[in-house]
mmCIF file with all atom_site columns, C-alpha atoms and ligand atoms in Angstrom:
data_model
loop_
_atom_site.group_PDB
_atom_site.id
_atom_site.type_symbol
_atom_site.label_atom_id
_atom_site.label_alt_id
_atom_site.label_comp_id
_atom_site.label_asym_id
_atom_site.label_entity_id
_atom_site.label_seq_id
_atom_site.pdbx_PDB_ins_code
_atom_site.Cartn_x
_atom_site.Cartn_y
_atom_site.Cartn_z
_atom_site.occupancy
_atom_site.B_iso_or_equiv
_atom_site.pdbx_formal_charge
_atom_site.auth_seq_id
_atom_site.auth_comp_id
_atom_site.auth_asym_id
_atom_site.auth_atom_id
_atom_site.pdbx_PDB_model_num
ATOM   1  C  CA  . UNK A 1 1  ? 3.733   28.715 -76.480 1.00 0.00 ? 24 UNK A CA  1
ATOM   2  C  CA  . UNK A 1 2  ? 6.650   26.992 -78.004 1.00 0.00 ? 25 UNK A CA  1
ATOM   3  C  CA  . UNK A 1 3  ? 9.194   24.701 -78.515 1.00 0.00 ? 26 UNK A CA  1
ATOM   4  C  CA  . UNK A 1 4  ? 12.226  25.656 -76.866 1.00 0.00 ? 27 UNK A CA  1
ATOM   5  C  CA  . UNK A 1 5  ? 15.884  24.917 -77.434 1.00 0.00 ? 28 UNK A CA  1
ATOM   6  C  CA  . UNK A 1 6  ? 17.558  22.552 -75.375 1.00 0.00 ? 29 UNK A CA  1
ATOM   7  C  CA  . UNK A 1 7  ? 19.738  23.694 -72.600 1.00 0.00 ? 30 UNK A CA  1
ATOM   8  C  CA  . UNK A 1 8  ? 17.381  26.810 -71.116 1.00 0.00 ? 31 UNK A CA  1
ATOM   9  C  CA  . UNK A 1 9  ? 16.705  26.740 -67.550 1.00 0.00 ? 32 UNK A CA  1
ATOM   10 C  CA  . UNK A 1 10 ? 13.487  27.101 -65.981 1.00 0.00 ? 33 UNK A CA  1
ATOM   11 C  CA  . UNK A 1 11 ? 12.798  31.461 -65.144 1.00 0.00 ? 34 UNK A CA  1
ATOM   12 C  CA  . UNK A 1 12 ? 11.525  30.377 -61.664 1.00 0.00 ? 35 UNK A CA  1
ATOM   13 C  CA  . UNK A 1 13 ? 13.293  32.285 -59.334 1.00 0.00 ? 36 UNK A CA  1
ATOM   14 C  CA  . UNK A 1 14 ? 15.167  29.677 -57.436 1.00 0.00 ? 37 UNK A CA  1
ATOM   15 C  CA  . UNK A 1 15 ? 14.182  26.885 -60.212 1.00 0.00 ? 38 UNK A CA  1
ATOM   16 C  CA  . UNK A 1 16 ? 17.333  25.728 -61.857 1.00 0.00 ? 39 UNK A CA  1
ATOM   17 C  CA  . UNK A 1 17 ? 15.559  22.438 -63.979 1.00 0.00 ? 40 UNK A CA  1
ATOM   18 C  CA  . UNK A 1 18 ? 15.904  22.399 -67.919 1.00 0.00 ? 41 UNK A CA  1
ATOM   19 C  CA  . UNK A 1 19 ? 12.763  24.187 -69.445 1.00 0.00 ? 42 UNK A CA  1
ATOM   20 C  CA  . UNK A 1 20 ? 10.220  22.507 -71.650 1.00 0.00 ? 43 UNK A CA  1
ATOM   21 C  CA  . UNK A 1 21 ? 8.199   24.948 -72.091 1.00 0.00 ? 44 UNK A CA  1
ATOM   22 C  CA  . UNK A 1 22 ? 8.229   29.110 -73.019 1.00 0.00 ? 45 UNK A CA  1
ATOM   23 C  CA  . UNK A 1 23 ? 5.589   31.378 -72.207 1.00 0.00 ? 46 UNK A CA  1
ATOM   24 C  CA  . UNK A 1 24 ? 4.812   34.930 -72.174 1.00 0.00 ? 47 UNK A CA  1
ATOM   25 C  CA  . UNK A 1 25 ? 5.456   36.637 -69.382 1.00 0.00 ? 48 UNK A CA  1
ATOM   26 C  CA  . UNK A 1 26 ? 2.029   38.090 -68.529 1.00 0.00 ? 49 UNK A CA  1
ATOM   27 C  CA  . UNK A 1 27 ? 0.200   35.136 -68.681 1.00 0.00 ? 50 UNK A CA  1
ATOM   28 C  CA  . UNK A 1 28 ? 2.786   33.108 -66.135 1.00 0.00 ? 51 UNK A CA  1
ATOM   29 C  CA  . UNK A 1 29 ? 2.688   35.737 -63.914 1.00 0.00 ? 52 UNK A CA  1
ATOM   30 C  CA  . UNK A 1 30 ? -0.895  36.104 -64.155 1.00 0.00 ? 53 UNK A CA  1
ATOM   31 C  CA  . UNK A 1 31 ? -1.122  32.826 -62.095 1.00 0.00 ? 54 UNK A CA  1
ATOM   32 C  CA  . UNK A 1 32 ? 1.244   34.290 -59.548 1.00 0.00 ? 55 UNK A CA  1
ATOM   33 C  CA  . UNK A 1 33 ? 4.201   32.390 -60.066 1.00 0.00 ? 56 UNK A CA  1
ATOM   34 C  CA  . UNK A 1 34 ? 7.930   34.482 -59.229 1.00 0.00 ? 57 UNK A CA  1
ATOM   35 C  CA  . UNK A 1 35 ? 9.616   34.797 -62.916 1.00 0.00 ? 58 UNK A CA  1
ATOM   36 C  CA  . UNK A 1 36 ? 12.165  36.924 -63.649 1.00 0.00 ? 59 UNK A CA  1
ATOM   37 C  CA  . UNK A 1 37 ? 11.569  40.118 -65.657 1.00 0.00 ? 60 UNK A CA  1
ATOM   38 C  CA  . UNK A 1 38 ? 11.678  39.253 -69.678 1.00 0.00 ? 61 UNK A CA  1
ATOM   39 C  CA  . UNK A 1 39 ? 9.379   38.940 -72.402 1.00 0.00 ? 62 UNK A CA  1
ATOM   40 C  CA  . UNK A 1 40 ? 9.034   35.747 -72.363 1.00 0.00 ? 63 UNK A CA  1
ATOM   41 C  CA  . UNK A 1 41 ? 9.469   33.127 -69.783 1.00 0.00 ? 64 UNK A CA  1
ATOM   42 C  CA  . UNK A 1 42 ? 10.616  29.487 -69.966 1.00 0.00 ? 65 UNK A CA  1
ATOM   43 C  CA  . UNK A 1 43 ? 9.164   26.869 -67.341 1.00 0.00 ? 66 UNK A CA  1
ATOM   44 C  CA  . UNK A 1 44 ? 10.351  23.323 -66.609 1.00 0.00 ? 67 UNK A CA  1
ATOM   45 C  CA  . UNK A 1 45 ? 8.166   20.108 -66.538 1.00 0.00 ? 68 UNK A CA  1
ATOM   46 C  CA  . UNK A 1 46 ? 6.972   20.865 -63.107 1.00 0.00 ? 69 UNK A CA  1
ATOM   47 C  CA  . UNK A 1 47 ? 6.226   24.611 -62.891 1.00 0.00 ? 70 UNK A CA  1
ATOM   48 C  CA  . UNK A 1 48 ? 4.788   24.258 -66.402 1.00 0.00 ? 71 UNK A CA  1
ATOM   49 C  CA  . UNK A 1 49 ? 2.485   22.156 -64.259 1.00 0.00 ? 72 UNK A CA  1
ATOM   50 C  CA  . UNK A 1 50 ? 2.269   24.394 -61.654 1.00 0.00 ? 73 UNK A CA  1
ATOM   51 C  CA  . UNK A 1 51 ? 1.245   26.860 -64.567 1.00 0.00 ? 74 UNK A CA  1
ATOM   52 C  CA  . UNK A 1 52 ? -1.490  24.892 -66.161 1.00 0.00 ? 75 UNK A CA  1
ATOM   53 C  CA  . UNK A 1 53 ? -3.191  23.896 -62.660 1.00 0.00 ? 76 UNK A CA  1
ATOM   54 C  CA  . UNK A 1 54 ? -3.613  27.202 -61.408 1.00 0.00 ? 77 UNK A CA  1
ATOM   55 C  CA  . UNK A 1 55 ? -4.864  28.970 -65.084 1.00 0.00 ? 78 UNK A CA  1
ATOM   56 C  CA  . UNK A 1 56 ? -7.142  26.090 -65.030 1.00 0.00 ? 79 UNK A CA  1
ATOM   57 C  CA  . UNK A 1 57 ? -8.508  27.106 -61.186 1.00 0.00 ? 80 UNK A CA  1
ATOM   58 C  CA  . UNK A 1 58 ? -8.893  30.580 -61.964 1.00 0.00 ? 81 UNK A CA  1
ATOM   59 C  CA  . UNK A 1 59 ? -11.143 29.885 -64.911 1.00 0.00 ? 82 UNK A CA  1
ATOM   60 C  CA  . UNK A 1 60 ? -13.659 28.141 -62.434 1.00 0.00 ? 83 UNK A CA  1
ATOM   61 C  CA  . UNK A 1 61 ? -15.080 26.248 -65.260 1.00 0.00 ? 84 UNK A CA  1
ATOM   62 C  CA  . UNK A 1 62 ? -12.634 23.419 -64.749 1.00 0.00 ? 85 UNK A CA  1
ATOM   63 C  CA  . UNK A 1 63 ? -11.925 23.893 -61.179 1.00 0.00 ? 86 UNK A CA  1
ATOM   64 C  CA  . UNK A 1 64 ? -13.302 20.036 -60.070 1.00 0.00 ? 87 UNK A CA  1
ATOM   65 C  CA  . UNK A 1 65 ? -11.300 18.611 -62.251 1.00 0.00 ? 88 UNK A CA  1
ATOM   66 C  CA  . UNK A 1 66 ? -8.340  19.330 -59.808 1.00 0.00 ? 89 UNK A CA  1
ATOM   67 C  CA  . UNK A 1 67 ? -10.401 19.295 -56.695 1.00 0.00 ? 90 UNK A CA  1
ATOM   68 C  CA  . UNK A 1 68 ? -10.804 15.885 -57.472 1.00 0.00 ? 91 UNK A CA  1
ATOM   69 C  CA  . UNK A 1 69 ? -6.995  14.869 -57.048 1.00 0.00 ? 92 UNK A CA  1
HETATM 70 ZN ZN1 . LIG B 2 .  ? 10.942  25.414 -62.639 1.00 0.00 ? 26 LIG B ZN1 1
#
């Protein structure tokens, strides 16, 4: 994942924040989240969030760590 420029909204569907973060497609929507169709996809601070807390679930190893929230 990289840096992205400034300006680039989040690929959400119905998420309109700036983007922090890009990431490829597969992997976002591996976690189930609604991105439009491209190759790669750009998530804001919250979704990219969203992103890293449910990757993190579905590799059990790490699961208590947000169980414990
Ligand atoms: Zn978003």
């Amino acid at each position: 994942m990289g840096r992205i420029a400034k300006g680039t909204s989040c690929s959400v569907i119905t998420c309109d924040e700036v983007a922090v973060r890009s990431i490829s497609t597969a992997r976002v929507e591996a976690v189930g989240l609604d991105v439009a169709e491209q190759r790669r996809v750009y998530l804001c601070r919250r979704h990219y969030r969203e992103y890293k807390k449910k990757s993190r679930t579905d590799s059990r190893l790490e699961r208590w760590r947000w169980d414990a929230r």
